[in-house]
Short mmCIF file of C-alpha atoms in Angstrom, two decimals:
data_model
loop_
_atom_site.label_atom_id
_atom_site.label_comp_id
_atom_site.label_asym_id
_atom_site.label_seq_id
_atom_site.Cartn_x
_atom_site.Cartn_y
_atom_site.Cartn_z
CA UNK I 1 -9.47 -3.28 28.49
CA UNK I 2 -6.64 -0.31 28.64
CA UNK I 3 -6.38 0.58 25.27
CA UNK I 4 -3.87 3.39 26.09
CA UNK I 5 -0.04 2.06 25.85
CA UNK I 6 0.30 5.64 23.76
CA UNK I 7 -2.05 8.49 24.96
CA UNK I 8 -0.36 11.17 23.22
CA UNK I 9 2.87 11.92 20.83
CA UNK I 10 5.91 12.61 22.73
CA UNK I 11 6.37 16.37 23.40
CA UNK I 12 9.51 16.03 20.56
CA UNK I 13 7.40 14.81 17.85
CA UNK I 14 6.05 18.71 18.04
CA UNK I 15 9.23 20.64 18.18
CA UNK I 16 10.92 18.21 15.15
CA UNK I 17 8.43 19.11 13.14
CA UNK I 18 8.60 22.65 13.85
CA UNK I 19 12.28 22.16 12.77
CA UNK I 20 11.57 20.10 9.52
CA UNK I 21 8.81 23.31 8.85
CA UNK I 22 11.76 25.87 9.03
CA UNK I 23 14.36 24.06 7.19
CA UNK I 24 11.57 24.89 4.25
CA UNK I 25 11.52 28.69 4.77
CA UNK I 26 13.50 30.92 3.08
CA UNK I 27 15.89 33.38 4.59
CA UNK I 28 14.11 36.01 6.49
CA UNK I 29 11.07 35.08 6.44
CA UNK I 30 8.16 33.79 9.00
CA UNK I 31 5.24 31.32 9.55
CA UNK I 32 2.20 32.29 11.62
CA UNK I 33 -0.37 29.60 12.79
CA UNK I 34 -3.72 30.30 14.82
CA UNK I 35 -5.13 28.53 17.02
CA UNK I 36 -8.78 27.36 17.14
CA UNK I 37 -11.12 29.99 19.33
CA UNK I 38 -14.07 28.19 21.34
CA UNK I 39 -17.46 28.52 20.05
CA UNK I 40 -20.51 29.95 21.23
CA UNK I 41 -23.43 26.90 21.78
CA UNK I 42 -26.14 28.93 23.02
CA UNK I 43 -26.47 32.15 25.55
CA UNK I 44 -22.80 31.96 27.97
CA UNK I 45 -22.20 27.80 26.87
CA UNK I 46 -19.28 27.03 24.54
CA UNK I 47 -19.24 23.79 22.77
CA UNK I 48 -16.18 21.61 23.72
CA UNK I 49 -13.38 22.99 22.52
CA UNK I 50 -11.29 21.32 20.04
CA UNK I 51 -7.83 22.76 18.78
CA UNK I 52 -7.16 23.63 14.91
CA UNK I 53 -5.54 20.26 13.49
CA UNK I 54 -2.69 22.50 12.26
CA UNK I 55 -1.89 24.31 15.33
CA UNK I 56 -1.92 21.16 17.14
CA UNK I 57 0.28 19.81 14.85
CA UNK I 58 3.10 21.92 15.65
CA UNK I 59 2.65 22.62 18.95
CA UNK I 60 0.16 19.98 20.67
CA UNK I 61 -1.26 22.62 22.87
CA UNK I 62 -5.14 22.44 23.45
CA UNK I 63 -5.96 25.72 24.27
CA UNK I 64 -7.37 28.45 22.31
CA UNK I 65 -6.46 32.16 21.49
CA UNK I 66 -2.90 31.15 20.98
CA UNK I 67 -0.47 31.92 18.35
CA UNK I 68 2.60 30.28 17.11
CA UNK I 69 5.26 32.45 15.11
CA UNK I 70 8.43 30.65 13.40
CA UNK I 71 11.13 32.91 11.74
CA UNK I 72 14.48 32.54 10.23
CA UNK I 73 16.84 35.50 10.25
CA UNK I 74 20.62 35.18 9.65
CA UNK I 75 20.61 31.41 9.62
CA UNK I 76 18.89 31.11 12.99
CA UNK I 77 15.62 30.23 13.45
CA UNK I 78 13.13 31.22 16.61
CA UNK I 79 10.17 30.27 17.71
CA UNK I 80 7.15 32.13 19.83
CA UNK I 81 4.27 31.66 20.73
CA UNK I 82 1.75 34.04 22.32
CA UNK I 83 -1.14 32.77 25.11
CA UNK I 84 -3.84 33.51 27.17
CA UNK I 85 -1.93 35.04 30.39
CA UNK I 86 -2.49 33.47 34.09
CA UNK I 87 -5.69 34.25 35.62
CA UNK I 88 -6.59 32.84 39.07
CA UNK I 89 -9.97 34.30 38.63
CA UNK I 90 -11.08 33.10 35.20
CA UNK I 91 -9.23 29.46 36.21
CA UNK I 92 -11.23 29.42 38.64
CA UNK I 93 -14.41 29.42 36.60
CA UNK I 94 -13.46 27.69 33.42
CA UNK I 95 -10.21 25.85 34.13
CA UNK I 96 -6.64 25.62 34.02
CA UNK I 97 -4.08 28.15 31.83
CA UNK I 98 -0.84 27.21 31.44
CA UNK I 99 0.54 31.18 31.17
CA UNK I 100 2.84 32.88 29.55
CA UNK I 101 5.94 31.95 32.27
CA UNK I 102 5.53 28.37 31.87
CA UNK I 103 4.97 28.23 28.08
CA UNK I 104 8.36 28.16 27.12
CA UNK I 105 9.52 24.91 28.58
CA UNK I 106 6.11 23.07 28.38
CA UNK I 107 6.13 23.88 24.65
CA UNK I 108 9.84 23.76 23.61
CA UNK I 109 9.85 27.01 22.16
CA UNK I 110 12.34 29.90 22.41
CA UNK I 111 9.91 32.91 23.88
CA UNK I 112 6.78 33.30 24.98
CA UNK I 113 4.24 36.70 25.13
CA UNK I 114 0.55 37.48 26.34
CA UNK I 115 -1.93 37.03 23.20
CA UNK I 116 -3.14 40.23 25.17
CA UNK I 117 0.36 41.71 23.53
CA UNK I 118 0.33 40.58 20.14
CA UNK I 119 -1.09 43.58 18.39
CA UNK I 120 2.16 45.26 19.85
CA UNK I 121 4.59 42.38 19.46
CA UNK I 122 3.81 41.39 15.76
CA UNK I 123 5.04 44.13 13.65
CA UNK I 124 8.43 44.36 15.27
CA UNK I 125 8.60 40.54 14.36
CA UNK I 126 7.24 40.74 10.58
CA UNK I 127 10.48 39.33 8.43
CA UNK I 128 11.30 41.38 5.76
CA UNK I 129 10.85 38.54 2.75
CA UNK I 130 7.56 36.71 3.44
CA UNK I 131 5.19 35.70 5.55
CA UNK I 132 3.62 32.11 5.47
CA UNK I 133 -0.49 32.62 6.63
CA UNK I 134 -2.91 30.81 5.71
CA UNK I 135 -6.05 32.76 4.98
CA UNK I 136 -9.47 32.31 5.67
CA UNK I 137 -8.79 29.32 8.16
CA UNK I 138 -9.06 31.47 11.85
CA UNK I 139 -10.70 34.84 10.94
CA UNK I 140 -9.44 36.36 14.11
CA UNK I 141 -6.19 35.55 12.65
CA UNK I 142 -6.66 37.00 9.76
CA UNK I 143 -7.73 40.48 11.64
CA UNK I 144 -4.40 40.64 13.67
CA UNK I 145 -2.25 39.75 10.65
CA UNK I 146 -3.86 42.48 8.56
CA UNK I 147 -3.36 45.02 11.24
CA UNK I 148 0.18 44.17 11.72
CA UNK I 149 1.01 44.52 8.29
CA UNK I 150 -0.80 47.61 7.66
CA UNK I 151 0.61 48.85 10.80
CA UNK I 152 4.28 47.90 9.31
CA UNK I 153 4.09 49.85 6.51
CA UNK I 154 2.77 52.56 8.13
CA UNK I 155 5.50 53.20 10.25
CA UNK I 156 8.61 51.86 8.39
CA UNK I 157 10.09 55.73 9.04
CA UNK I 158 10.74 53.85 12.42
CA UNK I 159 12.08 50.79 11.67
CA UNK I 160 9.27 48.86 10.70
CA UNK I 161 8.95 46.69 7.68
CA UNK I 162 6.37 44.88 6.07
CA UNK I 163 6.54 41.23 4.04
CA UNK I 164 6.22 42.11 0.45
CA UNK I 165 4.13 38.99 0.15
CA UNK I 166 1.86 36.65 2.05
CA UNK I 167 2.42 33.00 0.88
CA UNK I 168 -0.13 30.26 1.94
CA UNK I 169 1.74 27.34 3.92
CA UNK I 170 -0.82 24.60 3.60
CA UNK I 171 0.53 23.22 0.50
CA UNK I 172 4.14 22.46 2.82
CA UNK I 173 2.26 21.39 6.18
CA UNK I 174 -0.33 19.36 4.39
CA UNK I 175 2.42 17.41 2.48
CA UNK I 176 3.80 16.97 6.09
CA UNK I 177 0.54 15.56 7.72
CA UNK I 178 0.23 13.21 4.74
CA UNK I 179 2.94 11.02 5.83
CA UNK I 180 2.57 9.67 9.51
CA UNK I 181 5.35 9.35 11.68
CA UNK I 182 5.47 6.02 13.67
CA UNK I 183 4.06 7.51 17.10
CA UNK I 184 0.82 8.41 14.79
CA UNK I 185 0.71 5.62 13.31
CA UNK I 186 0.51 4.17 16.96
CA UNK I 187 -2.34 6.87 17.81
CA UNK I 188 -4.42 5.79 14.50
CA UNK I 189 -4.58 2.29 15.32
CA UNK I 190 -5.98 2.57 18.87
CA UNK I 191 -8.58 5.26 17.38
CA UNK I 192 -9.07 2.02 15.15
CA UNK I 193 -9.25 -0.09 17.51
CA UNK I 194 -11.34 1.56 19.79
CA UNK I 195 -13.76 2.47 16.94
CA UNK I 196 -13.71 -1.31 16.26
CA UNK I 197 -14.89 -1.93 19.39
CA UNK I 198 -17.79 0.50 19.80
CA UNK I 199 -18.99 -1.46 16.26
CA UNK I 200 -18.78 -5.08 17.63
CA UNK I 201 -21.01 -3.54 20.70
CA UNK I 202 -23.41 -1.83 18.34
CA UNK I 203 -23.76 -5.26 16.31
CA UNK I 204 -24.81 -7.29 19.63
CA UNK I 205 -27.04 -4.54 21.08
CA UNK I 206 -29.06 -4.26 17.21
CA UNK I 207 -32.61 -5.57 17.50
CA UNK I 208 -35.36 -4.48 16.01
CA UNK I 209 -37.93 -1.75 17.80
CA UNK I 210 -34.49 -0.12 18.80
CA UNK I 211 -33.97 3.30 17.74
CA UNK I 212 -30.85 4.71 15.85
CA UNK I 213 -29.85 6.80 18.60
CA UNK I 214 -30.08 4.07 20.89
CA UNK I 215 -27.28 2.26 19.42
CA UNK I 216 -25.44 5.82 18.78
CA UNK I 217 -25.24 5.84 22.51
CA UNK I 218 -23.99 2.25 23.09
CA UNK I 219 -20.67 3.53 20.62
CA UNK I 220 -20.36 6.62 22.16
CA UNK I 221 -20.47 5.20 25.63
CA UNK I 222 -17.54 2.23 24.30
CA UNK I 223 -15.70 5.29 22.98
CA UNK I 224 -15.53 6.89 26.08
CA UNK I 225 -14.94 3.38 28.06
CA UNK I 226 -11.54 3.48 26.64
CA UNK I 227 -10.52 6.95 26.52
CA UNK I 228 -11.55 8.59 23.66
CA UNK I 229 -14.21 11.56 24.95
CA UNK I 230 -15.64 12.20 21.56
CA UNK I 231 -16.41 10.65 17.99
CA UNK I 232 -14.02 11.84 14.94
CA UNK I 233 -17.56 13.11 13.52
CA UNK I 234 -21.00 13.44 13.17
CA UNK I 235 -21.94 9.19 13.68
CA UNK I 236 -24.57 8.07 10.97
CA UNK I 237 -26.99 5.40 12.42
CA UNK I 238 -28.88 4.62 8.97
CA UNK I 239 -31.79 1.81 9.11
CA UNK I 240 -33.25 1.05 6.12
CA UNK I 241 -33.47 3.39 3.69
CA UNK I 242 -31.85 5.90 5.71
CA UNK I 243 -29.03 3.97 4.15
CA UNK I 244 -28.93 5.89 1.05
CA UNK I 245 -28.75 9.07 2.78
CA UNK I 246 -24.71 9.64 2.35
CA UNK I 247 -24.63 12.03 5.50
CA UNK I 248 -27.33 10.80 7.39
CA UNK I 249 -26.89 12.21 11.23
CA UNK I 250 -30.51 12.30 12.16
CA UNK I 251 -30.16 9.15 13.95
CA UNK I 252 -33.67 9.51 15.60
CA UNK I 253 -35.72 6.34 13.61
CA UNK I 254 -37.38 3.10 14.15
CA UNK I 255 -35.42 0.29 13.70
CA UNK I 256 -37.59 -2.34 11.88
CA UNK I 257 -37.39 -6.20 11.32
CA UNK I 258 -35.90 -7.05 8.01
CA UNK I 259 -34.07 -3.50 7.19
CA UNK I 260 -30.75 -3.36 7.35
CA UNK I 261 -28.67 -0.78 9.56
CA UNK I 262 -25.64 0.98 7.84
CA UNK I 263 -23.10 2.11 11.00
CA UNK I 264 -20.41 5.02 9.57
CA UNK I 265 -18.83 5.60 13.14
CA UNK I 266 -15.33 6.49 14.43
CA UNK I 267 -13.66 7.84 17.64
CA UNK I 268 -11.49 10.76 17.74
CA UNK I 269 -8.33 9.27 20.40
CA UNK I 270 -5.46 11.19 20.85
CA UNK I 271 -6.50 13.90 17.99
CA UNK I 272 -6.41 10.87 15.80
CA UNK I 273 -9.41 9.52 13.59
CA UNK I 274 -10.86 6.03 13.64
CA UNK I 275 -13.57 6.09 10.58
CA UNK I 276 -15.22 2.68 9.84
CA UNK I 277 -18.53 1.56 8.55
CA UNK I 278 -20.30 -1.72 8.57
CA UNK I 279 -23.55 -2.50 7.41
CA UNK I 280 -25.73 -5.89 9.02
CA UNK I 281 -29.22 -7.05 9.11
CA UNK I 282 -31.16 -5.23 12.10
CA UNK I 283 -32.85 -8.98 13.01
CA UNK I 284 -29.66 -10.61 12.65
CA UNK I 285 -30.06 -12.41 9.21
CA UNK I 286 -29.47 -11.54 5.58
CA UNK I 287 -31.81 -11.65 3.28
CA UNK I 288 -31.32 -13.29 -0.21
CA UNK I 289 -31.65 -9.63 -1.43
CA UNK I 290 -29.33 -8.54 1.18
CA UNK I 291 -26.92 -10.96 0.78
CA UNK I 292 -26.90 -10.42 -3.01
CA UNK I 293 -25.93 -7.00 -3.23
CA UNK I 294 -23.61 -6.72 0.34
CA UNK I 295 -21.93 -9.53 -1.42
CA UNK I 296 -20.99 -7.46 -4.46
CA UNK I 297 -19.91 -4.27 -2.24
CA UNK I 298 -17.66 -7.02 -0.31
CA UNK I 299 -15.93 -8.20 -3.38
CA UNK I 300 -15.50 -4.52 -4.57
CA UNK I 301 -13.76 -3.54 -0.73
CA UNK I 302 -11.54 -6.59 -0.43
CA UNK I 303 -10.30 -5.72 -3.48
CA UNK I 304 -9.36 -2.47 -3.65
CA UNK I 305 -7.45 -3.01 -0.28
CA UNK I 306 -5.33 -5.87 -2.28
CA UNK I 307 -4.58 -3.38 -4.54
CA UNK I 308 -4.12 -0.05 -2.71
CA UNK I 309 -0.12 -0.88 -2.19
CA UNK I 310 3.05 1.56 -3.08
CA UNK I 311 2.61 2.45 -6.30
CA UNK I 312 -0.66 2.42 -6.97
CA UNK I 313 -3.57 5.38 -6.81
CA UNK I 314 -7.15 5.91 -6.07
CA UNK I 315 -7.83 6.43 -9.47
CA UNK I 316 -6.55 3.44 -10.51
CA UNK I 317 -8.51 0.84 -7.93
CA UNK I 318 -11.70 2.83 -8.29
CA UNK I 319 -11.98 2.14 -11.55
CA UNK I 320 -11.30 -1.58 -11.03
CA UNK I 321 -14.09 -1.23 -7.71
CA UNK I 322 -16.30 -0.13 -10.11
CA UNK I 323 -15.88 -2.59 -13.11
CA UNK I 324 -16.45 -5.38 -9.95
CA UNK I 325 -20.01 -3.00 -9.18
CA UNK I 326 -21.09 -3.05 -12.55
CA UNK I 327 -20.59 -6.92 -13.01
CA UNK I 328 -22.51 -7.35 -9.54
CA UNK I 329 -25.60 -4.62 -10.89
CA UNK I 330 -25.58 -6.74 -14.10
CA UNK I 331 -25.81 -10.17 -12.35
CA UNK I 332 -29.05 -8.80 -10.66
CA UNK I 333 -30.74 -7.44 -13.12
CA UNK I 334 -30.35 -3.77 -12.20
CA UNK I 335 -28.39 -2.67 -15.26
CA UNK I 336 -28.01 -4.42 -18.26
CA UNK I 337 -25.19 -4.15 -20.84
CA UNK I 338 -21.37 -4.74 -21.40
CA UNK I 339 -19.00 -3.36 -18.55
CA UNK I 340 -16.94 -1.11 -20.42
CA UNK I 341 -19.48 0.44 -22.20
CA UNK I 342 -21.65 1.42 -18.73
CA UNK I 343 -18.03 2.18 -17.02
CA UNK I 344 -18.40 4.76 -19.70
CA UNK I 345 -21.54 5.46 -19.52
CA UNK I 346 -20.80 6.47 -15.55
CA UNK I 347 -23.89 3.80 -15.43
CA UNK I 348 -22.99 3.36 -11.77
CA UNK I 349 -24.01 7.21 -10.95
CA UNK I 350 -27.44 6.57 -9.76
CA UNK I 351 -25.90 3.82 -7.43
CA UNK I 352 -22.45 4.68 -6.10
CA UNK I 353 -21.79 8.55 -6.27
CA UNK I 354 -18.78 8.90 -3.79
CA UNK I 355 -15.26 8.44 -3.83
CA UNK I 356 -13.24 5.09 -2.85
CA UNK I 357 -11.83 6.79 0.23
CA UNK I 358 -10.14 9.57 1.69
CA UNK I 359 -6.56 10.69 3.77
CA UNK I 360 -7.07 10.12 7.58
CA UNK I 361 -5.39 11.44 10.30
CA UNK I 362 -5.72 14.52 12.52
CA UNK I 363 -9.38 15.06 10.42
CA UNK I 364 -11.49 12.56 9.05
CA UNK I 365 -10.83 14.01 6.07
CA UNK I 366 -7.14 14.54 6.46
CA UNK I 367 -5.52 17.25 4.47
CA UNK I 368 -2.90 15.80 1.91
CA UNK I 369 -2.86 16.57 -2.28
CA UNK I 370 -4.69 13.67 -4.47
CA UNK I 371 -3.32 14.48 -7.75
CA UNK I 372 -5.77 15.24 -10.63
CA UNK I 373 -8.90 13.07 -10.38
CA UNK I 374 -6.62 10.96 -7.31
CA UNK I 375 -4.40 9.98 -9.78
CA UNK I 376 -1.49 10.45 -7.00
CA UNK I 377 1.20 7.88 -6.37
CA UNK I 378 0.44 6.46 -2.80
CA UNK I 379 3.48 6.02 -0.87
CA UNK I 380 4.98 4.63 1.95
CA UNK I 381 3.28 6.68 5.89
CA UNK I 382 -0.05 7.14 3.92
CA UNK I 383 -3.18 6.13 5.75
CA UNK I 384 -6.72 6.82 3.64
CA UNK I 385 -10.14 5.01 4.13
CA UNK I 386 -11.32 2.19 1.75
CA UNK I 387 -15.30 2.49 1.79
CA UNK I 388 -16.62 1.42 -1.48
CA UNK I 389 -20.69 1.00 -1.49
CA UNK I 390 -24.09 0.48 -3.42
CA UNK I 391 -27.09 2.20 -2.56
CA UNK I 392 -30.53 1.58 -4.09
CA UNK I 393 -32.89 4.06 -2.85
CA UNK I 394 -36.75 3.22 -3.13
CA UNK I 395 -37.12 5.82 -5.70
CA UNK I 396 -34.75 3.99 -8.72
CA UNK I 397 -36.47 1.61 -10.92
CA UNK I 398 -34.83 -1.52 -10.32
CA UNK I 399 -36.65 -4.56 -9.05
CA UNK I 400 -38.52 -4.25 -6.03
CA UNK I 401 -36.74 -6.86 -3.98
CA UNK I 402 -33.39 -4.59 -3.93
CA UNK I 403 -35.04 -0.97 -3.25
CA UNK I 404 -33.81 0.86 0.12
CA UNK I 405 -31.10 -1.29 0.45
CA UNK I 406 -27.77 0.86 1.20
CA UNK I 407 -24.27 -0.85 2.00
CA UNK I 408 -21.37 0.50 2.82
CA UNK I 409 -18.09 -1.11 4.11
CA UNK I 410 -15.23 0.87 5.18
CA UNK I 411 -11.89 -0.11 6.52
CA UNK I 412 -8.40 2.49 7.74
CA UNK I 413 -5.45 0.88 5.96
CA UNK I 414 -2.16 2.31 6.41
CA UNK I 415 0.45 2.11 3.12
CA UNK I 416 3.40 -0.24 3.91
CA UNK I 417 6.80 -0.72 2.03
CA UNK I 418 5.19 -4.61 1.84
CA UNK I 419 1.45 -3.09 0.57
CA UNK I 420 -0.78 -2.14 3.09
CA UNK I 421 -2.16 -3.16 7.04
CA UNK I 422 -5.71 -2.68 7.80
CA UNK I 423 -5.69 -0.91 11.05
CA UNK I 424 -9.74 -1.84 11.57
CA UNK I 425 -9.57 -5.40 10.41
CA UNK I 426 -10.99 -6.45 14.62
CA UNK I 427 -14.96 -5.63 13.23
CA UNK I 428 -16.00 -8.69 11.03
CA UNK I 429 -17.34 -7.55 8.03
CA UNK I 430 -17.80 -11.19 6.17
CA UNK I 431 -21.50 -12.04 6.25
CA UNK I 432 -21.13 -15.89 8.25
CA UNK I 433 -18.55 -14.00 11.00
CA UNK I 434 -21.45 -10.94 11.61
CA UNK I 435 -24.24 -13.32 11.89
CA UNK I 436 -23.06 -15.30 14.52
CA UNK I 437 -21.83 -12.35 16.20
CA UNK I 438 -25.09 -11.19 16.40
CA UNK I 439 -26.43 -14.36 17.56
CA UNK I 440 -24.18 -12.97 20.84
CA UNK I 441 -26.02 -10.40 22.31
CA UNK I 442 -24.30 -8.27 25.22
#
């Protein structure tokens, strides 16, 4: 199945948001934006390298020890960017540069220098109002920007001048990223999709005597069947009582007959992030126990995505997820009480200690402003993960019949003008649809 009817944003996406970036600067003043720098694995091994969502963002180029530098003098703005120069030597040990000559026209900007220069370069280019860095994000970054600026002022009998302030611009290009363009939009639902499709696989290979990892690999290798190399993030494989392990990664355990297994999985396609989680029965079947409480996290998840329209916040559902949680506890015996009073009470703690969901987009957990306690407005271009769940580690004391079982179901929903579309609705997630699924091994 080819997946890929858009591989990657058109090279315009990049340079109009570039232009949407400086139409937010004031008058003689600049932006600079690091790239990512690869990373040491062990001895002369790098991990793969994967570019700063930011830089990216405005320029779509995947290579590191780059620099991107937006000004606006006089009413005109310029852009430059500084790269790792041509070298037939070192291409022909670790791959392909593009070079300084060709960077101009392969990234739509107006000038191009060696990053071998930019020590030089940078303090003749440092605007005289502010510059936009964000610091702390690419330490090497903040090393050159710190010399340039103390090199500025220290020589302003020549010329030079320094910015009389350094203004973060993640607050303005986080804002941006919140809101997805139409192309990403396209990009997030085949990282959906895909992701989708490594969890059907990972449903018909499940049997017990497996290991996690085992059925790790079977996603991974349906990730990279259609064209996305790597996963969006660490996947947690979680049989059991693994379950209630929030972050488990381990992935290295038994599979056993009557646990459940609790799949939190997603593809990384384009740059984009698929993030979805279902939970099943590792033998195919839900127990009465099983049943009971995935039943209640079901409610709680179709729910909230009813609800999670223009208009409304993440405050807002959660609390109505939770009242549905509460109810569910309550009906088995696990709490006991009125609902309003244990809403109160933050009685669900000990059972449900995360959040509803989260932005998604370039990262997992995409960058973007939630308001005070997610009490922000969601809007038309937002995308954000719905992934309520119950978990009910062996050490509570509830009844035994319920202990180390951990749900979790998460969907990618993107905000419409008309509510909402699930971009992840192709994995089943209603108990009748999984079991006969499973009943279909591969």
């Amino acid at each position: 199945m080819d997946l890929t009817y858009l591989a990657k944003l058109p090279d315009s996406e990049f340079q109009q948001r570039r232009q949407r970036l400086l139409a937010q600067l004031p008058e003689n003043s600049a932006l600079i934006v690091f790239s990512a720098q690869e990373k040491t694995r062990n001895a002369d091994s790098s991990y793969p390298f994967r570019q700063d969502s930011y830089f990216w963002y405005l320029t779509g180029f995947n290579e590191p020890d780059a620099v991107l530098l937006l000004s606006t003098q006089n009413g005109k703005h310029e852009s430059a960017v500084f790269v790792r120069p041509a070298d037939p030597l070192m291409e022909t040990w670790n791959g392909r540069r593009l070079g300084v000559a060709q960077a101009p026209t392969a990234l739509a900007v107006d000038c191009a220098y060696s990053i071998d220069d930019i020590q030089h370069e940078l303090p003749k280019r440092l605007p005289t109002t502010a510059l936009y860095h964000a610091d702390d994000l690419q330490p090497w970054g903040d090393r050159i920007v710190r010399q340039a600026v103390r090199y500025a002022r220290q020589h302003q009998r020549q010329g030079f001048h320094a910015p009389p302030q350094l203004i973060d611009w993640r607050p303005i290009l986080d804002e941006m990223r919140l809101f997805k363009s139409e192309h990403e939009v396209a990009l997030l639902q085949q990282a959906g999709q895909i992701s989708a499709l490594a969890h059907l696989r990972a449903m018909q290979q499940t049997r017990p005597n497996r290991y996690e990892y085992e059925l790790e690999s079977e996603m991974l290798h349906e990730f990279n069947r259609h064209g996305a190399r790597f996963a969006a993030y660490n996947s947690i494989v979680a049989g059991g009582e693994n379950a209630c392990i929030l972050h488990y990664t381990e992935n290295d355990q038994l599979l056993k007959d009557g646990d459940l297994l609790l799949i939190d999985a997603g593809c990384e396609f384009a740059m984009y992030a698929g993030d979805i989680t279902r939970t099943f029965p590792i033998n195919g079947q839900f127990s009465t126990a099983q049943r009971a409480v995935y039943e209640i996290v079901l409610q709680a998840q179709k729910r909230a995505i009813e609800l999670l329209v223009p208009g409304a916040s993440l405050e807002q559902v959660n609390r109505e997820v939770l009242k549905i949680k509460l109810a569910g506890l309550v009906k088995l015996g696990i709490l006991h009480g009125e609902i309003e009073a244990l809403l109160e009470q933050q009685a669900y703690k000990p059972f449900y200690m995360h959040g509803l969901g989260h932005w998604l987009g370039l990262d997992v957990h995409d960058v973007g402003d939630y308001g005070t306690n997610r009490n922000r407005t969601l809007d038309v271009g937002m995308v954000l993960t719905v992934e309520p769940g119950l978990y009910l580690s062996e050490k509570l004391d509830i009844p035994a019949q319920y202990k180390g079982i951990g749900v979790r179901i998460e969907d990618n929903i993107l905000i419409t003008e008309y509510g909402n579309k699930v971009l992840t609705s192709a994995v089943p997630k209603e108990i009748d649809e999984i079991e006969i699924l499973m009943q279909t091994k591969t």
